[in-house]
Coordinates of C-alpha atoms in Angstrom, one line a residue:
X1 CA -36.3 -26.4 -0.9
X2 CA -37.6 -29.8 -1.2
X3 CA -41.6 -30.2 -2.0
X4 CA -43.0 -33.9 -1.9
X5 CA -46.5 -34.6 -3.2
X6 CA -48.7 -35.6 -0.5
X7 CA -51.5 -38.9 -1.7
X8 CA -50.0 -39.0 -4.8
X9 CA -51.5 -42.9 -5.5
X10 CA -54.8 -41.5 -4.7
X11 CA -54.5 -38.5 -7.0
X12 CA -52.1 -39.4 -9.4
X13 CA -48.8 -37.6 -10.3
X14 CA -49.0 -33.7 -10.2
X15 CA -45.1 -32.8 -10.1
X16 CA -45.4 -31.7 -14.1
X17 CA -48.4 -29.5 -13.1
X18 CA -46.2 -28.3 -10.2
X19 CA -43.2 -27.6 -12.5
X20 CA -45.3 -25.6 -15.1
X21 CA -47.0 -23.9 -12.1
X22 CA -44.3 -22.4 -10.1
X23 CA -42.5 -19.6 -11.4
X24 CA -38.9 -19.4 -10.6
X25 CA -38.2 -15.6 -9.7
X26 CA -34.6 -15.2 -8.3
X27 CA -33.8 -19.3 -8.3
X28 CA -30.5 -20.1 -7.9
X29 CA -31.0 -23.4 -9.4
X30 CA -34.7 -24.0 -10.8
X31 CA -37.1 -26.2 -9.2
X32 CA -36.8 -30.2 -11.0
X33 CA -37.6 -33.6 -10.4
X34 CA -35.6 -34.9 -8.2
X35 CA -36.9 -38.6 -7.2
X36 CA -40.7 -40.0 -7.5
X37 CA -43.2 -36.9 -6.9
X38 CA -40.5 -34.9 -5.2
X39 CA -39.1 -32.1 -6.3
X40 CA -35.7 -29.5 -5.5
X41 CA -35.0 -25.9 -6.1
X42 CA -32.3 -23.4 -4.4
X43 CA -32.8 -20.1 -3.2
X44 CA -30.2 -17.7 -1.9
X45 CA -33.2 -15.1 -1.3
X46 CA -35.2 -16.0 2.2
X47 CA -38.1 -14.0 1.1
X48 CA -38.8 -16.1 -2.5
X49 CA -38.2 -18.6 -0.5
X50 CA -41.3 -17.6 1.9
X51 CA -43.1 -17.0 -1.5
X52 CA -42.4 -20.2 -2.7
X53 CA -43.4 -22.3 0.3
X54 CA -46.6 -20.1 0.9
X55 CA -47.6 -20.3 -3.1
X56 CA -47.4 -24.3 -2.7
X57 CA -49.1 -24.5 0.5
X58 CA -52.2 -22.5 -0.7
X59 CA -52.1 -25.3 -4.1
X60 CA -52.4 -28.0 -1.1
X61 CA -51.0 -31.8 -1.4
X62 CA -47.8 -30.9 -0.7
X63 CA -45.3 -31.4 1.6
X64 CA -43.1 -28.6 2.0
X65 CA -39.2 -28.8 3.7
X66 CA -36.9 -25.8 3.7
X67 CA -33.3 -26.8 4.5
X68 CA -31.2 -23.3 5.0
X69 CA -27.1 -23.7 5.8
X70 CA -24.0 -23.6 2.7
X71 CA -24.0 -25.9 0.3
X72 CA -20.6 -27.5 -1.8
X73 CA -19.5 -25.2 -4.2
X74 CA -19.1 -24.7 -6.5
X75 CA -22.9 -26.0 -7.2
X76 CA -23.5 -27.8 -10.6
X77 CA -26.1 -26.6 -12.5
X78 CA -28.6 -29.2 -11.9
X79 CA -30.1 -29.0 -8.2
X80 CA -30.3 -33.1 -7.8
X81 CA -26.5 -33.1 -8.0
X82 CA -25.7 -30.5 -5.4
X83 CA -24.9 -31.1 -1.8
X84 CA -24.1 -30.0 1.6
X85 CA -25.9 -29.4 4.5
X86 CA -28.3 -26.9 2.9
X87 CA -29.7 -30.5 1.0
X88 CA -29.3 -32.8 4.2
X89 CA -31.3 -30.4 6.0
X90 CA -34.1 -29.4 3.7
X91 CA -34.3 -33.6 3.4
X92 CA -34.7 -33.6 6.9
X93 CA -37.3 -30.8 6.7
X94 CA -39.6 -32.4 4.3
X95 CA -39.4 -35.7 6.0
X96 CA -40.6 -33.4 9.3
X97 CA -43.3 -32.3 6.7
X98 CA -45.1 -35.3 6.3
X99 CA -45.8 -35.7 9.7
X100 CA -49.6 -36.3 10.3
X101 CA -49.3 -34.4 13.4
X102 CA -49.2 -30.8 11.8
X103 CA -51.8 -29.5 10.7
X104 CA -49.3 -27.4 7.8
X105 CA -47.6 -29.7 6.3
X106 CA -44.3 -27.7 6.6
X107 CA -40.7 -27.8 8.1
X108 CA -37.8 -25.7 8.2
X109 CA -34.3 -27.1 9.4
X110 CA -31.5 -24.9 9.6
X111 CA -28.0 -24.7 10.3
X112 CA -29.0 -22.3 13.0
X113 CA -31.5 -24.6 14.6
X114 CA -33.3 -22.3 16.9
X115 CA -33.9 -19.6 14.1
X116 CA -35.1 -22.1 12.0
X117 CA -37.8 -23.9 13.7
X118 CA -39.0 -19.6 14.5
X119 CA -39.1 -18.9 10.8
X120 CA -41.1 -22.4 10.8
X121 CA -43.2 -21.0 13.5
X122 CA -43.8 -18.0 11.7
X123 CA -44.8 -19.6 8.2
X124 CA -46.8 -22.1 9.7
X125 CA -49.2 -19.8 11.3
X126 CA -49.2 -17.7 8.3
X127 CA -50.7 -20.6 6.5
X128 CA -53.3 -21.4 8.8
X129 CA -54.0 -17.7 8.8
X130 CA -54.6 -17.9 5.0
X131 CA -56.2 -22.0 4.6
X132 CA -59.3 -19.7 6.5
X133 CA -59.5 -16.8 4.1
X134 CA -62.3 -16.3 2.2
X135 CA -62.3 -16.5 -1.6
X136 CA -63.7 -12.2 -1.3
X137 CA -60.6 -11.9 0.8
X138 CA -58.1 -14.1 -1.5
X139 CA -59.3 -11.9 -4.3
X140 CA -58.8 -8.7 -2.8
X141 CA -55.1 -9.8 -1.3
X142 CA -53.8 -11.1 -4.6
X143 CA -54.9 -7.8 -6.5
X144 CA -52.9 -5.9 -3.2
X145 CA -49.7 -8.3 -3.6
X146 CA -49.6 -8.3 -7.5
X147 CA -47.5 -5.0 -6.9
X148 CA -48.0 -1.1 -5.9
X149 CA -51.4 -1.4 -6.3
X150 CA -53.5 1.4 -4.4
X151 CA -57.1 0.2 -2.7
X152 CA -58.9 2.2 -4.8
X153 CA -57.8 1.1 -7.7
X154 CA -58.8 -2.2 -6.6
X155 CA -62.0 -1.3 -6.2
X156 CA -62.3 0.1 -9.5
X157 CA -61.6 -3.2 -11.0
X158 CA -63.7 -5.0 -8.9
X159 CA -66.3 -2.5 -9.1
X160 CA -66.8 -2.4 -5.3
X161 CA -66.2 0.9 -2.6
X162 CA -63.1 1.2 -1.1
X163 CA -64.0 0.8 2.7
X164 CA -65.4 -2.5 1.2
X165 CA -61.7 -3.6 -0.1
X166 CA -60.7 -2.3 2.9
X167 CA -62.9 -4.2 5.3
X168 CA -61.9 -7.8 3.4
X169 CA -58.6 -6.8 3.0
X170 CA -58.3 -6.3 7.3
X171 CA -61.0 -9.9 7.5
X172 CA -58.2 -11.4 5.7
X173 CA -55.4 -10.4 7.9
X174 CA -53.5 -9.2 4.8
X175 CA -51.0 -6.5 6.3
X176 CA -50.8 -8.7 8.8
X177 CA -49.5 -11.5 6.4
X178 CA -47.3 -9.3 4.9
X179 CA -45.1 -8.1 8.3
X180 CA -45.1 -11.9 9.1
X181 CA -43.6 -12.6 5.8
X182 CA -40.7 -10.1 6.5
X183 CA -40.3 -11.3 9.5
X184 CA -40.0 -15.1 8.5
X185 CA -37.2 -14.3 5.7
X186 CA -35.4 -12.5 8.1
X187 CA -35.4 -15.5 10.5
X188 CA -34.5 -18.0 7.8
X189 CA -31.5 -15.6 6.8
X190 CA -30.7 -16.3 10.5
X191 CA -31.0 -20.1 10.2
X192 CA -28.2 -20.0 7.9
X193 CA -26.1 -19.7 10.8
X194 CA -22.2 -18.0 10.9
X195 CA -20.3 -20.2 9.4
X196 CA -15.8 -21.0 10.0
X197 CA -15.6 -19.3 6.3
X198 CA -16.7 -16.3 7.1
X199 CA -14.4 -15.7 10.1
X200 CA -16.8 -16.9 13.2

């Protein structure tokens, strides 16, 4: 993944407040400064990857660019010294990013082209779904997603009735945010295409 601050002579440098930000999870290689206000991380899971992109997104001023293919091994440990097509690709993503035509300012480029521009499809419309969600709403969706959490017990917390945690939870499109989540991993484990290694 490559993320490239977007205005960054208007607002000043944020990559540090980015870095400190973003936890890692599962990263193959942590995210890092790579170049200016850019910065690289690898993933070999497609759903922190999702997580990832959509966590950044919802920040705003950033470009996003998801590159999914092989990359050289064996893979240093810093990210800015890898390669392969995995790198040339997320590259290209993030430079498909910065368009001022989209109204997300994400790309996915994979060595599977087709499946990758779906799972772009897919993210993209996930956040515009969630750019038009409600603070009420975000509240009630990150309580949902910080793990089995029950409605009720939400509720409790927030010391509203269920049906209401129910009702923002549906206003926010929230289980529908979390099918189109599986569903864009899946397609970026697609993008990654079959490669002559592996016996295609």
């Amino acid at each position: 993944m490559t993320i490239d601050q977007r205005g960054s002579r208007r607002v000043g440098d944020r990559v540090d407040e980015l870095l400190h930000d973003l936890d890692p999870g599962r990263a193959v290689r942590t995210f890092e400064r790579t170049v200016g206000d850019e910065v690289q991380g690898v993933y070999d899971d497609p759903a922190e990857a999702v997580d990832v992109a959509l966590r950044v997104l919802r920040t705003g001023g950033w470009s996003v660019g998801i590159g999914v293919g092989p990359v050289d091994e064996p893979l240093p440990a810093s990210a800015r010294a890898a390669g392969g097509p995995a790198f040339v690709l997320a590259r290209a993503a993030v430079e498909a990013a910065k368009s001022r035509a989209r109204t997300v300012p994400l790309a996915v480029r994979g060595f599977d082209d087709g499946a990758g521009r779906d799972a772009e499809a897919v993210l993209v419309l996930v956040a515009a779904v969630a750019a038009r969600r409600s603070e009420a709403g975000w509240v009630v969706a990150d309580a949902m997603s910080a793990g089995e959490v029950r409605q009720e017990v939400v509720a409790a917390s927030l010391g509203v009735s269920q049906q209401a945690v129910s009702q923002r939870l549906r206003t926010a499109l929230w289980t529908e945010e979390q099918a189109a989540r599986r569903a864009a991993a899946r397609l970026l484990a697609l993008a990654e295409g079959v490669r002559e290694d592996r016996g295609a």
